[in-house]
Amino acid sequence: MALTREQLIDAAVGILSEFGLADLSMRRLARELDVQVGALYWHVKSKQELLVDVAAKLLDSVPRPATPTPALAPLSIAALLRQLRSALIAVPDSAEVMQLAQSMRPESLDPMGWLLEFLQLAGVPQNDATYARHVLVNHLLGSIASHQEAVALSAEAEPDTVSTEWEESAFDYGVRVILQGLALEHPAVV
Amino acid sequence: MALTREQLIDAAVGILSEFGLADLSMRRLARELDVQVGALYWHVKSKQELLVDVAAKLLDSVPRPATPTPALAPLSIAALLRQLRSALIAVPDSAEVMQLAQSMRPESLDPMGWLLEFLQLAGVPQNDATYARHVLVNHLLGSIASHQEAVALSAEAEPDTVSTEWEESAFDYGVRVILQGLALEHPAVV
DNA sequence: ACCTGAACACCGTTCAAGT
DNA sequence: ACCTGAACACCGTTCAAGT
């Protein structure tokens, strides 16, 4: 029976997870799905649009944390960021895909909405909360991107040389520093 | 007379600045320089290698700030970050190019070395300084990337709709928050 | 409604052969 | 030493035509 948009997105997630963005071409996708390339364009408008859906799918496994009390909001934020990191870290080039989705259709990424919500709950005023979210998301995606570029480069040279540990410490350190800075900037935040 | 590597890099910077990474192809570069594509590969090993040199060139205009006293180091860091931002903000896709260079040949980017130096000068211990630099650089490149994606998208829709102001405030806010967080994490930092 | 076949206008990289 | 010509193995997107 007929190909569906869902199948297309799932196949794209599969190729991305296994081989990375360089191998995720419309032609390869078509081959994998046993259709001609043109067929894909009946289901999606463009490759970019497809990638936005791929990005959303990558975050599907991240559950919405329970709404915290103001005092606990920073902890929920840290927890959510760790969840996002672990959902993305094993998928090659996921940071790049997320960045595209964020600028093309930010509303399609639910967890980013939660992040904003929790920041406000913690006591960060409306306007600064969107700034603060930017800082946190830049850190999240930046950390993932540099981890993945390190993996990609060492895979070409000597495989299995990347210390996952260092990257994780660096990530946690950054989250801690940023949250502390927010507390200082906004006295309402604990 | 013969083409030089410098000419190649300069032409690449030119195309990037005017048209962005999507238009910076080896074939286009060859056309611009009145040679066949193959000729480029006598001067550079690959497009990636060329992009690393392009990244370094983009930072050539950033001067090394005078070595500050420990108390003034955070100010120098903020100043350096602003300089880096203004060197890159007008060049489309510069954040992407910088990220590649950073993972492929970090030592080719002098200002990143200075950043580390100033962080240590400010009182951040050796190990944490590299973490801290990561946080700052992620913020720098992330801010630039999202600004540029916004510009690219609005250029397709309604031109001149991007408020440069918002992006600048967001950037400064982030730098401030991170530096404050560092001061809290490391009591030696003012 | 959904897909094929075929085309259009591109890519990065390699390499024998020329000068 | 430096470059040409030509090939290899790819891209994303469009669209008339088929079922």
CSV table of C-alpha atoms (C1' of nucleotides) in Angstrom, one decimal:
chain,number,residue,atom,x,y,z
A,1,MET,CA,0.0,0.0,0.0
A,2,ALA,CA,0.9,3.7,-0.3
A,3,LEU,CA,3.9,5.3,1.4
A,4,THR,CA,3.1,7.6,4.3
A,5,ARG,CA,4.7,10.7,5.6
A,6,GLU,CA,5.4,8.8,8.9
A,7,GLN,CA,7.3,6.1,7.1
A,8,LEU,CA,9.4,8.7,5.4
A,9,ILE,CA,10.3,10.4,8.6
A,10,ASP,CA,11.1,7.1,10.3
A,11,ALA,CA,13.3,6.0,7.5
A,12,ALA,CA,15.1,9.4,7.6
A,13,VAL,CA,15.6,9.1,11.4
A,14,GLY,CA,17.0,5.6,10.8
A,15,ILE,CA,19.6,6.7,8.2
A,16,LEU,CA,20.5,9.7,10.3
A,17,SER,CA,21.0,7.6,13.4
A,18,GLU,CA,23.1,5.0,11.6
A,19,PHE,CA,25.0,7.0,9.0
A,20,GLY,CA,24.7,10.7,9.7
A,21,LEU,CA,23.5,13.7,7.8
A,22,ALA,CA,25.9,13.3,4.9
A,23,ASP,CA,24.3,10.0,4.0
A,24,LEU,CA,20.7,11.3,4.5
A,25,SER,CA,19.9,12.2,0.9
A,26,MET,CA,16.5,12.1,-0.8
A,27,ARG,CA,17.9,9.6,-3.3
A,28,ARG,CA,19.1,7.3,-0.6
A,29,LEU,CA,15.8,7.6,1.2
A,30,ALA,CA,14.0,6.7,-1.9
A,31,ARG,CA,16.2,3.6,-2.5
A,32,GLU,CA,15.6,2.5,1.1
A,33,LEU,CA,11.8,2.9,0.6
A,34,ASP,CA,11.7,1.3,-2.8
A,35,VAL,CA,10.3,4.2,-4.6
A,36,GLN,CA,11.6,6.8,-7.1
A,37,VAL,CA,13.0,10.1,-5.8
A,38,GLY,CA,10.1,12.1,-7.1
A,39,ALA,CA,7.6,10.1,-5.0
A,40,LEU,CA,9.1,11.7,-1.8
A,41,TYR,CA,8.0,15.1,-3.0
A,42,TRP,CA,4.4,14.1,-3.0
A,43,HIS,CA,4.7,13.6,0.8
A,44,VAL,CA,7.1,16.5,1.8
A,45,LYS,CA,7.6,19.9,0.3
A,46,SER,CA,11.4,19.8,0.6
A,47,LYS,CA,14.3,18.1,2.4
A,48,GLN,CA,14.4,21.0,4.9
A,49,GLU,CA,10.8,20.4,5.8
A,50,LEU,CA,11.5,16.7,6.3
A,51,LEU,CA,14.4,17.5,8.6
A,52,VAL,CA,12.2,19.7,10.8
A,53,ASP,CA,10.0,16.7,11.3
A,54,VAL,CA,13.0,14.5,11.9
A,55,ALA,CA,14.1,16.9,14.6
A,56,ALA,CA,10.7,16.8,16.3
A,57,LYS,CA,10.8,13.0,16.2
A,58,LEU,CA,14.2,12.9,17.9
A,59,LEU,CA,12.6,14.6,20.9
A,60,ASP,CA,9.6,12.4,21.1
A,61,SER,CA,11.1,10.2,23.7
A,62,VAL,CA,11.7,13.1,26.1
A,63,PRO,CA,8.9,13.2,28.7
A,64,ARG,CA,7.5,16.4,30.1
A,65,PRO,CA,8.8,16.7,33.7
A,66,ALA,CA,6.2,17.3,36.4
A,67,THR,CA,5.6,21.0,36.9
A,68,PRO,CA,7.9,22.0,39.8
A,69,THR,CA,7.5,24.4,42.6
A,70,PRO,CA,9.5,27.7,42.0
A,71,ALA,CA,12.2,26.6,44.3
A,72,LEU,CA,12.7,23.3,42.5
A,73,ALA,CA,12.4,24.8,39.0
A,74,PRO,CA,16.2,25.1,38.5
A,75,LEU,CA,16.5,21.4,39.2
A,76,SER,CA,13.8,20.5,36.7
A,77,ILE,CA,15.6,22.6,34.1
A,78,ALA,CA,18.8,20.8,34.7
A,79,ALA,CA,17.0,17.5,34.5
A,80,LEU,CA,15.3,18.4,31.3
A,81,LEU,CA,18.5,19.5,29.7
A,82,ARG,CA,20.1,16.2,30.6
A,83,GLN,CA,17.2,14.3,29.1
A,84,LEU,CA,17.5,16.3,25.9
A,85,ARG,CA,21.2,15.6,25.8
A,86,SER,CA,20.8,11.9,26.1
A,87,ALA,CA,18.1,11.8,23.5
A,88,LEU,CA,20.4,13.5,21.0
A,89,ILE,CA,23.9,12.6,21.8
A,90,ALA,CA,23.9,9.2,20.0
A,91,VAL,CA,22.4,10.5,16.8
A,92,PRO,CA,25.1,11.9,14.5
A,93,ASP,CA,24.6,15.5,13.4
A,94,SER,CA,21.5,15.8,15.6
A,95,ALA,CA,22.7,19.2,16.8
A,96,GLU,CA,22.7,20.6,13.3
A,97,VAL,CA,19.3,19.2,12.6
A,98,MET,CA,17.9,20.7,15.8
A,99,GLN,CA,19.3,24.1,15.0
A,100,LEU,CA,17.6,24.1,11.6
A,101,ALA,CA,14.3,23.1,13.2
A,102,GLN,CA,14.6,25.7,15.8
A,103,SER,CA,14.9,28.5,13.3
A,104,MET,CA,12.5,27.1,10.8
A,105,ARG,CA,9.6,26.0,13.1
A,106,PRO,CA,10.5,26.5,16.8
A,107,GLU,CA,6.9,25.7,17.9
A,108,SER,CA,7.4,22.1,16.7
A,109,LEU,CA,9.8,21.4,19.5
A,110,ASP,CA,7.7,21.0,22.7
A,111,PRO,CA,10.6,20.6,25.2
A,112,MET,CA,11.8,24.1,24.3
A,113,GLY,CA,8.5,25.4,25.4
A,114,TRP,CA,8.7,23.6,28.7
A,115,LEU,CA,12.2,25.1,29.2
A,116,LEU,CA,10.8,28.6,28.9
A,117,GLU,CA,7.9,27.8,31.2
A,118,PHE,CA,10.2,26.5,33.9
A,119,LEU,CA,12.5,29.5,33.6
A,120,GLN,CA,9.6,31.8,34.3
A,121,LEU,CA,8.4,29.6,37.1
A,122,ALA,CA,11.9,29.9,38.6
A,123,GLY,CA,11.4,33.7,38.7
A,124,VAL,CA,13.1,34.8,35.5
A,125,PRO,CA,11.0,37.7,34.1
A,126,GLN,CA,9.2,37.1,30.7
A,127,ASN,CA,11.7,38.9,28.5
A,128,ASP,CA,14.9,37.6,30.1
A,129,ALA,CA,13.5,34.1,30.1
A,130,THR,CA,13.8,33.9,26.3
A,131,TYR,CA,17.3,35.2,26.5
A,132,ALA,CA,18.1,32.7,29.2
A,133,ARG,CA,16.6,29.9,27.2
A,134,HIS,CA,18.9,30.9,24.3
A,135,VAL,CA,21.9,30.6,26.5
A,136,LEU,CA,20.9,27.2,27.7
A,137,VAL,CA,20.0,25.8,24.3
A,138,ASN,CA,23.2,27.2,22.8
A,139,HIS,CA,25.1,25.3,25.4
A,140,LEU,CA,23.1,22.1,24.9
A,141,LEU,CA,23.4,22.1,21.1
A,142,GLY,CA,27.0,23.4,21.2
A,143,SER,CA,28.1,20.7,23.6
A,144,ILE,CA,26.4,18.0,21.5
A,145,ALA,CA,27.9,19.4,18.2
A,146,SER,CA,31.4,19.5,19.5
A,147,HIS,CA,31.1,16.0,21.0
A,148,GLN,CA,29.9,14.7,17.7
A,149,GLU,CA,32.5,16.4,15.6
A,150,ALA,CA,35.1,14.9,17.9
A,151,VAL,CA,33.5,11.4,17.4
A,152,ALA,CA,33.4,11.9,13.6
A,153,LEU,CA,37.0,12.9,13.4
A,154,SER,CA,38.4,10.2,15.6
A,155,ALA,CA,36.3,7.6,13.7
A,156,GLU,CA,38.5,8.5,10.7
A,157,ALA,CA,41.7,8.4,12.6
A,158,GLU,CA,41.8,6.0,15.6
A,159,PRO,CA,38.3,4.7,16.5
A,160,ASP,CA,37.1,4.7,20.1
A,161,THR,CA,39.4,7.5,21.3
A,162,VAL,CA,36.8,10.0,22.5
A,163,SER,CA,36.3,10.2,26.2
A,164,THR,CA,32.6,10.5,26.9
A,165,GLU,CA,33.4,11.5,30.4
A,166,TRP,CA,35.1,14.8,29.7
A,167,GLU,CA,32.2,15.9,27.5
A,168,GLU,CA,29.7,15.1,30.2
A,169,SER,CA,31.6,17.0,32.9
A,170,ALA,CA,31.9,19.9,30.6
A,171,PHE,CA,28.2,19.9,29.9
A,172,ASP,CA,27.2,19.7,33.6
A,173,TYR,CA,29.7,22.4,34.5
A,174,GLY,CA,28.1,24.7,31.9
A,175,VAL,CA,24.6,24.1,33.1
A,176,ARG,CA,25.7,24.7,36.7
A,177,VAL,CA,27.5,27.9,35.8
A,178,ILE,CA,24.6,29.3,33.7
A,179,LEU,CA,22.0,28.5,36.3
A,180,GLN,CA,24.1,30.1,39.0
A,181,GLY,CA,24.6,33.2,36.8
A,182,LEU,CA,20.8,33.4,36.3
A,183,ALA,CA,20.3,33.2,40.1
A,184,LEU,CA,22.6,36.2,40.5
A,185,GLU,CA,21.1,38.2,37.7
A,186,HIS,CA,17.5,37.6,39.0
A,187,PRO,CA,17.4,37.6,42.8
A,188,ALA,CA,14.0,35.8,42.7
A,189,VAL,CA,15.8,32.7,41.4
A,190,VAL,CA,17.3,30.4,44.1
B,1,MET,CA,51.3,33.8,-13.1
B,2,ALA,CA,50.4,30.8,-10.9
B,3,LEU,CA,47.5,30.7,-8.6
B,4,THR,CA,48.4,30.8,-4.9
B,5,ARG,CA,46.8,29.3,-1.8
B,6,GLU,CA,46.3,32.8,-0.5
B,7,GLN,CA,44.3,33.8,-3.5
B,8,LEU,CA,42.2,30.7,-3.1
B,9,ILE,CA,41.4,31.5,0.5
B,10,ASP,CA,40.6,35.1,-0.3
B,11,ALA,CA,38.3,34.1,-3.1
B,12,ALA,CA,36.6,31.7,-0.8
B,13,VAL,CA,36.1,34.3,1.9
B,14,GLY,CA,34.7,36.6,-0.7
B,15,ILE,CA,32.1,34.1,-1.9
B,16,LEU,CA,31.2,33.2,1.7
B,17,SER,CA,30.7,36.8,2.7
B,18,GLU,CA,28.6,37.7,-0.3
B,19,PHE,CA,26.6,34.5,-1.0
B,20,GLY,CA,27.0,32.1,1.9
B,21,LEU,CA,28.2,28.5,2.3
B,22,ALA,CA,25.7,27.0,-0.1
B,23,ASP,CA,27.3,29.0,-3.0
B,24,LEU,CA,30.8,28.3,-1.9
B,25,SER,CA,31.5,25.3,-4.1
B,26,MET,CA,34.9,24.2,-5.4
B,27,ARG,CA,33.5,24.6,-9.0
B,28,ARG,CA,32.2,28.1,-8.3
B,29,LEU,CA,35.6,29.0,-6.8
B,30,ALA,CA,37.4,27.6,-9.9
B,31,ARG,CA,35.1,29.6,-12.2
B,32,GLU,CA,35.8,32.8,-10.2
B,33,LEU,CA,39.5,32.2,-10.4
B,34,ASP,CA,39.5,31.2,-14.1
B,35,VAL,CA,40.9,27.7,-13.6
B,36,GLN,CA,39.6,24.2,-13.9
B,37,VAL,CA,38.3,22.5,-10.7
B,38,GLY,CA,41.1,20.1,-10.6
B,39,ALA,CA,43.6,22.9,-10.2
B,40,LEU,CA,42.3,23.8,-6.8
B,41,TYR,CA,43.3,20.4,-5.5
B,42,TRP,CA,47.0,21.1,-6.2
B,43,HIS,CA,46.7,23.9,-3.6
B,44,VAL,CA,44.5,22.4,-1.0
B,45,LYS,CA,43.9,18.8,0.0
B,46,SER,CA,40.1,19.1,0.3
B,47,LYS,CA,37.3,21.6,0.7
B,48,GLN,CA,37.3,21.0,4.5
B,49,GLU,CA,40.9,22.0,4.7
B,50,LEU,CA,40.1,25.1,2.8
B,51,LEU,CA,37.3,26.0,5.1
B,52,VAL,CA,39.6,25.7,8.1
B,53,ASP,CA,41.8,28.3,6.6
B,54,VAL,CA,38.8,30.5,5.7
B,55,ALA,CA,37.8,30.4,9.4
B,56,ALA,CA,41.2,31.5,10.5
B,57,LYS,CA,41.1,34.3,8.0
B,58,LEU,CA,37.8,35.5,9.3
B,59,LEU,CA,39.4,36.1,12.7
B,60,ASP,CA,42.5,37.9,11.3
B,61,SER,CA,40.9,41.3,11.9
B,62,VAL,CA,40.5,40.6,15.7
B,63,PRO,CA,43.4,42.2,17.6
B,64,ARG,CA,44.8,40.6,20.7
B,65,PRO,CA,43.7,42.7,23.7
B,66,ALA,CA,46.4,43.9,26.1
B,67,THR,CA,47.0,41.4,28.8
B,68,PRO,CA,44.8,42.5,31.7
B,69,THR,CA,45.2,42.4,35.5
B,70,PRO,CA,43.3,39.6,37.1
B,71,ALA,CA,40.6,42.0,38.3
B,72,LEU,CA,40.1,43.3,34.8
B,73,ALA,CA,40.3,39.9,33.0
B,74,PRO,CA,36.5,39.4,32.9
B,75,LEU,CA,36.2,42.8,31.2
B,76,SER,CA,38.8,41.7,28.6
B,77,ILE,CA,36.9,38.5,28.0
B,78,ALA,CA,33.7,40.3,27.4
B,79,ALA,CA,35.4,42.7,25.1
B,80,LEU,CA,37.1,39.9,23.1
B,81,LEU,CA,33.8,38.1,22.7
B,82,ARG,CA,32.2,41.3,21.3
B,83,GLN,CA,35.1,41.6,18.9
B,84,LEU,CA,34.7,38.1,17.7
B,85,ARG,CA,31.0,38.6,17.3
B,86,SER,CA,31.4,41.6,15.2
B,87,ALA,CA,34.0,40.0,13.0
B,88,LEU,CA,31.7,37.1,12.3
B,89,ILE,CA,28.1,38.4,12.4
B,90,ALA,CA,28.0,39.8,8.9
B,91,VAL,CA,29.5,36.8,7.2
B,92,PRO,CA,26.8,34.2,6.4
B,93,ASP,CA,27.2,30.8,7.9
B,94,SER,CA,30.4,31.9,9.6
B,95,ALA,CA,29.3,30.1,12.8
B,96,GLU,CA,29.2,26.8,10.9
B,97,VAL,CA,32.6,27.3,9.4
B,98,MET,CA,34.1,28.3,12.8
B,99,GLN,CA,32.7,25.2,14.4
B,100,LEU,CA,34.3,23.0,11.7
B,101,ALA,CA,37.6,24.7,12.2
B,102,GLN,CA,37.4,24.4,15.9
B,103,SER,CA,37.0,20.6,15.8
B,104,MET,CA,39.4,20.1,12.9
B,105,ARG,CA,42.3,22.3,13.9
B,106,PRO,CA,41.6,24.4,17.1
B,107,GLU,CA,45.2,25.6,17.3
B,108,SER,CA,44.6,27.6,14.1
B,109,LEU,CA,42.3,30.0,15.9
B,110,ASP,CA,44.4,32.3,18.0
B,111,PRO,CA,41.6,34.2,19.7
B,112,MET,CA,40.4,31.0,21.3
B,113,GLY,CA,43.8,30.6,22.9
B,114,TRP,CA,43.6,34.1,24.3
B,115,LEU,CA,40.2,33.4,25.8
B,116,LEU,CA,41.6,30.5,27.7
B,117,GLU,CA,44.6,32.6,28.9
B,118,PHE,CA,42.3,35.3,30.2
B,119,LEU,CA,40.0,32.9,32.0
B,120,GLN,CA,43.0,31.4,33.8
B,121,LEU,CA,44.2,34.9,34.5
B,122,ALA,CA,40.9,35.7,36.0
B,123,GLY,CA,41.3,32.9,38.5
B,124,VAL,CA,39.6,30.0,36.8
B,125,PRO,CA,41.6,26.8,37.5
B,126,GLN,CA,43.3,25.1,34.5
B,127,ASN,CA,40.8,22.3,34.0
B,128,ASP,CA,37.6,24.4,34.5
B,129,ALA,CA,39.0,27.1,32.2
B,130,THR,CA,38.6,24.8,29.2
B,131,TYR,CA,35.1,24.0,30.3
B,132,ALA,CA,34.3,27.7,30.8
B,133,ARG,CA,35.7,28.5,27.4
B,134,HIS,CA,33.4,25.9,25.9
B,135,VAL,CA,30.4,27.5,27.5
B,136,LEU,CA,31.4,31.0,26.2
B,137,VAL,CA,32.3,29.8,22.7
B,138,ASN,CA,29.1,27.8,22.5
B,139,HIS,CA,27.2,30.9,23.4
B,140,LEU,CA,29.1,33.0,20.9
B,141,LEU,CA,28.7,30.7,17.9
B,142,GLY,CA,25.2,29.7,18.9
B,143,SER,CA,24.1,33.3,19.0
B,144,ILE,CA,25.6,34.0,15.7
B,145,ALA,CA,24.1,30.9,14.1
B,146,SER,CA,20.6,31.7,15.2
B,147,HIS,CA,21.0,35.3,14.1
B,148,GLN,CA,22.1,34.2,10.7
B,149,GLU,CA,19.4,31.6,10.3
B,150,ALA,CA,16.9,34.3,11.2
B,151,VAL,CA,18.4,36.6,8.6
B,152,ALA,CA,18.4,33.8,5.9
B,153,LEU,CA,14.8,32.9,6.6
B,154,SER,CA,13.5,36.4,6.6
B,155,ALA,CA,15.4,37.2,3.4
B,156,GLU,CA,13.2,34.6,1.7
B,157,ALA,CA,10.0,35.9,3.2
B,158,GLU,CA,10.0,39.6,3.9
B,159,PRO,CA,13.5,41.2,3.7
B,160,ASP,CA,14.8,43.5,6.4
B,161,THR,CA,12.6,42.2,9.2
B,162,VAL,CA,15.3,41.0,11.6
B,163,SER,CA,15.8,43.2,14.6
B,164,THR,CA,19.6,43.3,15.2
B,165,GLU,CA,18.8,44.8,18.6
B,166,TRP,CA,17.2,41.8,20.1
B,167,GLU,CA,20.0,39.6,19.1
B,168,GLU,CA,22.6,41.9,20.6
B,169,SER,CA,20.9,42.2,23.9
B,170,ALA,CA,20.5,38.4,24.0
B,171,PHE,CA,24.2,38.0,23.4
B,172,ASP,CA,25.3,40.5,26.0
B,173,TYR,CA,22.8,39.1,28.5
B,174,GLY,CA,24.3,35.6,28.0
B,175,VAL,CA,27.9,36.8,28.4
B,176,ARG,CA,26.9,38.6,31.6
B,177,VAL,CA,25.1,35.6,33.0
B,178,ILE,CA,28.0,33.2,32.2
B,179,LEU,CA,30.6,35.5,33.7
B,180,GLN,CA,28.6,36.0,36.8
B,181,GLY,CA,28.1,32.2,37.1
B,182,LEU,CA,31.9,31.7,36.8
B,183,ALA,CA,32.5,34.2,39.5
B,184,LEU,CA,30.2,32.3,41.8
B,185,GLU,CA,31.7,28.9,40.9
B,186,HIS,CA,35.3,30.1,41.4
B,187,PRO,CA,35.6,32.5,44.3
B,188,ALA,CA,38.9,33.8,43.0
B,189,VAL,CA,37.1,35.4,40.1
B,190,VAL,CA,35.7,38.9,40.7
C,1,DA,C1',-4.4,10.1,-4.9
C,2,DC,C1',0.0,8.5,-5.5
C,3,DC,C1',3.9,7.3,-8.2
C,4,DT,C1',7.3,6.7,-12.4
C,5,DG,C1',10.7,8.2,-15.7
C,6,DA,C1',13.4,11.4,-17.1
C,7,DA,C1',15.4,15.5,-17.1
C,8,DC,C1',17.8,20.0,-15.2
C,9,DA,C1',21.4,22.0,-13.0
C,10,DC,C1',24.4,21.1,-10.0
C,11,DC,C1',28.1,18.7,-6.4
C,12,DG,C1',33.5,16.9,-4.4
C,13,DT,C1',37.3,14.3,-5.8
C,14,DT,C1',40.7,11.9,-8.7
C,15,DC,C1',44.1,11.4,-12.2
C,16,DA,C1',46.4,10.7,-16.6
C,17,DA,C1',48.2,13.8,-19.6
C,18,DG,C1',50.0,18.1,-20.9
C,19,DT,C1',53.2,22.4,-20.4
D,1,DA,C1',55.7,22.8,-10.5
D,2,DC,C1',51.3,23.7,-11.9
D,3,DC,C1',47.2,23.0,-14.6
D,4,DT,C1',43.7,20.9,-18.1
D,5,DG,C1',40.2,17.6,-19.5
D,6,DA,C1',37.6,14.2,-18.5
D,7,DA,C1',35.6,11.1,-15.8
D,8,DC,C1',33.3,8.9,-11.4
D,9,DA,C1',29.8,8.8,-8.4
D,10,DC,C1',26.9,11.5,-6.5
D,11,DC,C1',23.2,15.7,-5.2
D,12,DG,C1',17.9,18.4,-4.7
D,13,DT,C1',14.0,19.5,-7.3
D,14,DT,C1',10.5,19.5,-11.0
D,15,DC,C1',7.0,17.7,-13.8
D,16,DA,C1',4.6,15.5,-17.6
D,17,DA,C1',2.7,11.2,-17.9
D,18,DG,C1',0.9,7.0,-16.1
D,19,DT,C1',-2.3,4.1,-12.9
